Structure formats: C-alpha cells, structure tokens
Coordinates of N, CA and C in Angstrom, one line a residue:
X52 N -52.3 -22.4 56.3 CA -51.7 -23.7 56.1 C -50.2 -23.6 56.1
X53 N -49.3 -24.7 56.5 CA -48.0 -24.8 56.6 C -47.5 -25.7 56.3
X54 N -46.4 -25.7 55.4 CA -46.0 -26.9 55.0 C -43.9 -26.9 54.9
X55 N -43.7 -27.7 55.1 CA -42.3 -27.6 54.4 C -41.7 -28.4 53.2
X56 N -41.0 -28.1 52.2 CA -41.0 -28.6 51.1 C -39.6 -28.2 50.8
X57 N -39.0 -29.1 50.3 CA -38.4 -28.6 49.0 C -38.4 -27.6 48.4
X58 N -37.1 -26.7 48.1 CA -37.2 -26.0 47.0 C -37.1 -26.4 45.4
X59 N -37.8 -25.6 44.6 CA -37.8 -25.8 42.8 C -37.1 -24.8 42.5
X60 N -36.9 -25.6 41.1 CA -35.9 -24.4 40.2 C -36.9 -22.5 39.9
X61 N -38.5 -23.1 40.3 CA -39.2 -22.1 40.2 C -39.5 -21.0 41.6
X62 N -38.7 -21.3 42.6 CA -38.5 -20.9 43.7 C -37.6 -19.9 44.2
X63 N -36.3 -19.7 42.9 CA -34.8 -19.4 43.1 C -34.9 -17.6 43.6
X64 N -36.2 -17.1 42.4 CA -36.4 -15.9 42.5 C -37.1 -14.8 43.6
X65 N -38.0 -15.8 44.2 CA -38.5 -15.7 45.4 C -37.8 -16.1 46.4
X66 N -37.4 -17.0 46.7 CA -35.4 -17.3 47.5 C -35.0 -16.2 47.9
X67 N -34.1 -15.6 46.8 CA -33.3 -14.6 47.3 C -34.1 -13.2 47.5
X68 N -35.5 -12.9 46.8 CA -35.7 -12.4 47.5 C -36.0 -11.9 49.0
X69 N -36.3 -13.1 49.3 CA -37.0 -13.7 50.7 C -35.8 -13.4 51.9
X70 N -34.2 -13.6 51.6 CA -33.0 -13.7 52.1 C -32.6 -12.1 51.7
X71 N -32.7 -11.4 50.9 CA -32.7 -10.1 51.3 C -33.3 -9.7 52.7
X72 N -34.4 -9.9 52.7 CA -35.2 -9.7 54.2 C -35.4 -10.5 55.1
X73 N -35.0 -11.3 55.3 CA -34.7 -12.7 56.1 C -33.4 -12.8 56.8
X74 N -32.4 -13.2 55.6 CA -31.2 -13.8 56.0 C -30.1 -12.4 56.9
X75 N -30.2 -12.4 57.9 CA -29.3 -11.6 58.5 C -28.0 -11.3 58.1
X76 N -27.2 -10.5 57.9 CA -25.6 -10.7 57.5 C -24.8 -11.3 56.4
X77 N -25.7 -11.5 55.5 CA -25.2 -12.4 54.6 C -24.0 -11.6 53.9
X78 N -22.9 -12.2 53.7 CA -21.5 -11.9 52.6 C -21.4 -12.3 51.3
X79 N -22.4 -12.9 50.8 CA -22.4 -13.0 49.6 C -23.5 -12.7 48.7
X80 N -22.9 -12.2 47.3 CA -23.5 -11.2 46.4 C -24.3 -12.8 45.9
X81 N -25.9 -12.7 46.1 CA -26.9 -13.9 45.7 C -26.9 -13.6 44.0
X82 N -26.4 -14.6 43.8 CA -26.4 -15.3 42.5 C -27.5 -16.0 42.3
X83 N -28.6 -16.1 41.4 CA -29.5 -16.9 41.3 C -28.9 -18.1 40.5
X84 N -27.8 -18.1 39.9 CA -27.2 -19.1 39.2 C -26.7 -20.2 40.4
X85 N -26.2 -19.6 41.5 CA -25.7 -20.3 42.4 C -26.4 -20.9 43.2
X86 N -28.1 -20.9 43.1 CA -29.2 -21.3 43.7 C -29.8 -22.3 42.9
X87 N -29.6 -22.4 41.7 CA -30.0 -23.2 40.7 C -29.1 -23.8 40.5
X88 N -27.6 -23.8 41.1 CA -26.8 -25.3 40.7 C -27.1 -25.9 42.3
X89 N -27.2 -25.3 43.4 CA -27.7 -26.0 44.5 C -28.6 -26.7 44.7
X90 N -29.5 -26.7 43.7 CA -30.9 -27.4 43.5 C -30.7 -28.8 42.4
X91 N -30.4 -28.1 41.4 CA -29.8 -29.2 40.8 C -29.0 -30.4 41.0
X92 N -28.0 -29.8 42.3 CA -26.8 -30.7 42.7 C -27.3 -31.8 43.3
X93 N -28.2 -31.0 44.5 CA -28.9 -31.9 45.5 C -30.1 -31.5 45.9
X94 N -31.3 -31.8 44.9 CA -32.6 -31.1 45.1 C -33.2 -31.3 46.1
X95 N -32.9 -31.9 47.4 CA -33.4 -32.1 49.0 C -33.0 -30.8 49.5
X96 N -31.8 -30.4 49.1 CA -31.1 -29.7 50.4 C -31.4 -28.2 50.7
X97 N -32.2 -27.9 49.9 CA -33.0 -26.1 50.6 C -34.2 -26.6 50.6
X98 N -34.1 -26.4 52.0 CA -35.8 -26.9 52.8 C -36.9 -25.1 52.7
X99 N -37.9 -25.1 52.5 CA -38.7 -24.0 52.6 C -40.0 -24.5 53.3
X100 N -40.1 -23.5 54.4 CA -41.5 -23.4 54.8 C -42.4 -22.3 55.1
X101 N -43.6 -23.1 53.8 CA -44.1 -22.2 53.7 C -45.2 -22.0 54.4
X102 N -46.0 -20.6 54.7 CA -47.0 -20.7 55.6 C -48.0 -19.7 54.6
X103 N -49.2 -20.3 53.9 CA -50.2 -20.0 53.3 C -50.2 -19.5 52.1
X104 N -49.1 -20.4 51.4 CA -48.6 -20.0 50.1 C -46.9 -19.6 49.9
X105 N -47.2 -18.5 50.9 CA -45.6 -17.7 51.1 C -44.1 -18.2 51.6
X106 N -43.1 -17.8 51.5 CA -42.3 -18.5 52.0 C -41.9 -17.5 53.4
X107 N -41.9 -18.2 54.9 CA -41.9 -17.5 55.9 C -40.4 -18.3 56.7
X108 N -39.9 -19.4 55.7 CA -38.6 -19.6 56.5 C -37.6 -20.5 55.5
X109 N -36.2 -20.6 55.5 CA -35.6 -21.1 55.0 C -34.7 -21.9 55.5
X110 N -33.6 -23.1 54.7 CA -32.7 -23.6 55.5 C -31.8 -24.8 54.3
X111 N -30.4 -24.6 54.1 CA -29.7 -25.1 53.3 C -29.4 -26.6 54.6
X112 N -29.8 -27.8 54.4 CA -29.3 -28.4 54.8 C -27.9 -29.4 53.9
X113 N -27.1 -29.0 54.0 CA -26.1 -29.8 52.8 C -25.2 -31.1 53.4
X114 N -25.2 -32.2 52.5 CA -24.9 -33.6 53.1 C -23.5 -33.5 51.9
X115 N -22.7 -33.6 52.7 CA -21.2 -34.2 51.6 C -20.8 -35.1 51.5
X116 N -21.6 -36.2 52.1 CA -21.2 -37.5 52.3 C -20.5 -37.7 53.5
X117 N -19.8 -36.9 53.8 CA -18.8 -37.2 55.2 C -19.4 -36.3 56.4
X118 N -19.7 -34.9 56.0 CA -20.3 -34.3 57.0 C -22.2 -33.5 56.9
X119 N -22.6 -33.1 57.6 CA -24.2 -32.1 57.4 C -23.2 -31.3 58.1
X120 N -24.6 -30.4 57.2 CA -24.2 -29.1 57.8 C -25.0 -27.9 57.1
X121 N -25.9 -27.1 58.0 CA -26.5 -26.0 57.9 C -26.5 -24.6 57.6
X122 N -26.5 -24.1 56.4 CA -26.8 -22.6 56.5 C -28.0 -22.3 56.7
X123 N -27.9 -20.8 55.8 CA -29.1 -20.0 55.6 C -30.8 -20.2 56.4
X124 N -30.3 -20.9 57.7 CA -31.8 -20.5 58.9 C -31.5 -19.2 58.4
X125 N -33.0 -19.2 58.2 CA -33.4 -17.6 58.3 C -35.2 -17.6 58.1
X126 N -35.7 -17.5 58.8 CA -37.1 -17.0 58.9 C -38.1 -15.3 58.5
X127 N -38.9 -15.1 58.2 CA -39.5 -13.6 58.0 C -39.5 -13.2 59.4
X128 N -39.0 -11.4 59.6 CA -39.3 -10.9 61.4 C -40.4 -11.0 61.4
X129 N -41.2 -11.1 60.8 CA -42.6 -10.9 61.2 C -43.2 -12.6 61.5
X130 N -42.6 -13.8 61.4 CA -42.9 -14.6 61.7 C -41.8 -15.5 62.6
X131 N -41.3 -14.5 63.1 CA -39.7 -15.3 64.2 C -40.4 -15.8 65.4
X132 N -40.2 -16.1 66.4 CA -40.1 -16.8 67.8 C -41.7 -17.5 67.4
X133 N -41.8 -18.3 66.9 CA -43.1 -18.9 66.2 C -42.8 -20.4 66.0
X134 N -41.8 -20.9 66.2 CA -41.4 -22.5 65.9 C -41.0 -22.6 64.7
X135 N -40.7 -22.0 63.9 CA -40.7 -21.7 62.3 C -38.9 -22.5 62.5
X136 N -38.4 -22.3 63.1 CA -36.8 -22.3 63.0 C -36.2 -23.9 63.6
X137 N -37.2 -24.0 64.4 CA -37.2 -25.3 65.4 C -37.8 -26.4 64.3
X138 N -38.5 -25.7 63.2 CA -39.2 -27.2 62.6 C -38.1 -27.4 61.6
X139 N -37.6 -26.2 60.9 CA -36.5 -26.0 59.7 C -35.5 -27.4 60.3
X140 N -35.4 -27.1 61.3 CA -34.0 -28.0 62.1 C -34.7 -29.2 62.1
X141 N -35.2 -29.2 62.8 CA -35.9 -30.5 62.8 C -36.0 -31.6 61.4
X142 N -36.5 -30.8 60.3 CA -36.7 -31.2 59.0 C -35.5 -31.8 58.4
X143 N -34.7 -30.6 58.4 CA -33.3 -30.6 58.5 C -32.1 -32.0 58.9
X144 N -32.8 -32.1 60.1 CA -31.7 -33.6 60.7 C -32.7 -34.5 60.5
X145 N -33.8 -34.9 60.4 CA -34.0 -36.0 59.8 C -33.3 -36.3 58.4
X146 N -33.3 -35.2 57.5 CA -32.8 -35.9 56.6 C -31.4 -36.2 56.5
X147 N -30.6 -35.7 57.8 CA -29.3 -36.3 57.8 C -29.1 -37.4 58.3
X148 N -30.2 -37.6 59.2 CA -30.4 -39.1 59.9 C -30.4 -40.0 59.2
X149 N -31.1 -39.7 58.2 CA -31.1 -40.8 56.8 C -30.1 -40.9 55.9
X150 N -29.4 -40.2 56.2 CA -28.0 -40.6 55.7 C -27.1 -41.3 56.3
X151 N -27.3 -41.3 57.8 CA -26.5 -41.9 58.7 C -25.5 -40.7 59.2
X152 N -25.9 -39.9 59.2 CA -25.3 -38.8 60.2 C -25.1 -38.6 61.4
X153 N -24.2 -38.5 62.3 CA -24.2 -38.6 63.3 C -24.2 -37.2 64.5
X154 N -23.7 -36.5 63.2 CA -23.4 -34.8 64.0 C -23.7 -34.2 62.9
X155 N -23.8 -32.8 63.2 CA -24.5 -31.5 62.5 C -23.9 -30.5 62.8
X156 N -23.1 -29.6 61.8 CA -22.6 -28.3 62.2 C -23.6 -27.3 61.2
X157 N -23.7 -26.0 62.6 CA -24.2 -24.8 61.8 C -23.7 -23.7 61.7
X158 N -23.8 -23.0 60.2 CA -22.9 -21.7 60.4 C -23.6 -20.5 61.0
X159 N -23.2 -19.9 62.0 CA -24.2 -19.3 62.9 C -22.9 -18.0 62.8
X160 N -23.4 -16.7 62.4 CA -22.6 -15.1 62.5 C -22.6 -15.3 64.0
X161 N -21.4 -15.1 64.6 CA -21.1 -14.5 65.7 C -21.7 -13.3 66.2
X162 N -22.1 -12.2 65.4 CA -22.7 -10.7 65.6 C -24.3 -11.6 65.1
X163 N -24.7 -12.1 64.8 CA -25.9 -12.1 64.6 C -26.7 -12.9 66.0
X164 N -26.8 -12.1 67.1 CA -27.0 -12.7 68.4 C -28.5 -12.7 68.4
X165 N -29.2 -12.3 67.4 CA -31.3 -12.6 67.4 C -30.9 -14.5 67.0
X166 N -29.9 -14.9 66.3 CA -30.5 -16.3 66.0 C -29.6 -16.8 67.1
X167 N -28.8 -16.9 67.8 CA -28.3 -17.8 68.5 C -29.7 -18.5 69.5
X168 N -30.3 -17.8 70.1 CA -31.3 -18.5 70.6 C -32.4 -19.6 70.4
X169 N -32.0 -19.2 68.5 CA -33.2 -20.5 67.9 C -32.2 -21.8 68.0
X170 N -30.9 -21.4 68.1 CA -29.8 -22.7 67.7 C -29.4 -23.4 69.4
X171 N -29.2 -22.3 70.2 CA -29.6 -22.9 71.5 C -30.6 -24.0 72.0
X172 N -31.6 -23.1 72.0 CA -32.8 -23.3 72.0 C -33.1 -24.9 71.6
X173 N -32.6 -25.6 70.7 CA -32.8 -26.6 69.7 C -31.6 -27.8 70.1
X174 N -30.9 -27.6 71.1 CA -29.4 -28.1 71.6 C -28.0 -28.0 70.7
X175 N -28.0 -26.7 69.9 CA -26.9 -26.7 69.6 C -26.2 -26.1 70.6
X176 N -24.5 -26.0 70.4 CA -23.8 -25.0 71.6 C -22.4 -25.0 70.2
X177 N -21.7 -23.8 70.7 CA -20.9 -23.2 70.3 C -19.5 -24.2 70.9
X178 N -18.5 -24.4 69.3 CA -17.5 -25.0 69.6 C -16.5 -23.9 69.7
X179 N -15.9 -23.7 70.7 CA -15.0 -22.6 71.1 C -13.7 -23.3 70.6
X180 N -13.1 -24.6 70.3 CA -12.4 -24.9 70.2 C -11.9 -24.7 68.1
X181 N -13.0 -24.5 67.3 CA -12.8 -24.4 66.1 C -13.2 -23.2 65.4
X182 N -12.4 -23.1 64.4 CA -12.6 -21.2 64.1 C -12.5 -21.8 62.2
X183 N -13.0 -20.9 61.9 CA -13.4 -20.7 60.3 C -12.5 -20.2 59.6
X184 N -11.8 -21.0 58.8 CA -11.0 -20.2 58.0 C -11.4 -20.4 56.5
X185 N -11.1 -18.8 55.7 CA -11.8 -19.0 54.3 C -11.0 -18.2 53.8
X186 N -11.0 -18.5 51.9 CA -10.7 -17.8 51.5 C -11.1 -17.3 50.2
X187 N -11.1 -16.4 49.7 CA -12.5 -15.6 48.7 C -11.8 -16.4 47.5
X188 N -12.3 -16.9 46.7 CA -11.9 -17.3 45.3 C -11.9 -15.8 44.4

C-alpha cells in the first residue's frame, strides 16, 4: 500500500534517518530541531511517501507567500525509477496551485546527475541564467 502524507512531529526521527540514505549530497548537519520547527511552521510542507508502512520518498515543498519551491526529493535506491519522485512533484505543485502559484523552483546539486532525470523528466529544465548565492550563518 502507498500513500502520501504529511509529515508529524512523530516522523522527524525516521526523516533524517531516511535522508542519511536517501538524500544525496546533503551540506547540512540534520538537526532534528530544525525538522520540528519546519513542521510546526508549516505542517503541509514535508510531503512523505510512504509505501507499506515505510517511508520510500520525501519532499520539502515550501510556500513563502511570494515564491514555492522544492527541496529534499529524495527517494530509497532501492525504490528509484519507480514513479516515487514524479508523484512527490506532483503532490508537491498541487499544493502550490492552491496557493495560486504560478512557478516552482527546485534545488537540484549540480554533481548529483542520478536526480536530474526525475526533474527533467517531470518538465523541469535548468536556469543557466541564475546561480545561488549563500552564506553560512
């Protein structure tokens, strides 16, 4: 059985588990504190799906009012090229559609070339024209 849901505050632990083995490249040291103010802030926006209890895929959809915008796609290898990623998204922009969103940006690793295909795949394409700039607090 498969469903997509919502994450809970009772989720956070299994989360980052899950993103240890999931989330490709990640740069940041997972805070479970910082998964439990995400939930709190805006308890829509980490979508989970799960397939027979387990959690086999993830996805931060986050609405700021002005823009969406997607992290943490990240599915189990053992359940990738499966539609798992395509429904995240899908899940995903409906609920920006209900906000009245009109575009959607995703943070996609440049070196992480296994997911560019799910983000293709799905009609996203790469803005060559905009580049990321950050800086570490």
């Amino acid at each position: 059985m498969t469903t997509i849901r919502t994450a809970t505050l009772a989720d956070v632990e299994a989360i980052l588990t899950f993103w240890v083995a999931a989330a490709e490249g990640t740069d940041r040291r997972d805070d479970p504190a910082k998964v439990v103010a995400l939930i709190e802030r805006d308890p829509e926006a980490l979508l989970v799906y799960e397939l027979d209890g387990a959690i086999a895929g993830t996805v931060i959809a986050g609405w700021d009012g002005w823009r969406a915008h997607l992290y943490r796609l990240a599915v189990a290898p053992e359940h990738r090229r499966k539609g798992i990623a395509r429904q995240l998204i899908a899940a995903a922009e409906k609920r920006f559609k209900a906000f009245g969103a009109f575009r959607v940006d995703a943070m996609v690793l440049n070196d992480n070339t296994d997911a560019h295909p799910a983000w293709s795949g799905t009609g996203y394409t790469r803005q060559e024209q905009w580049g990321r700039w950050v800086r570490h607090l």
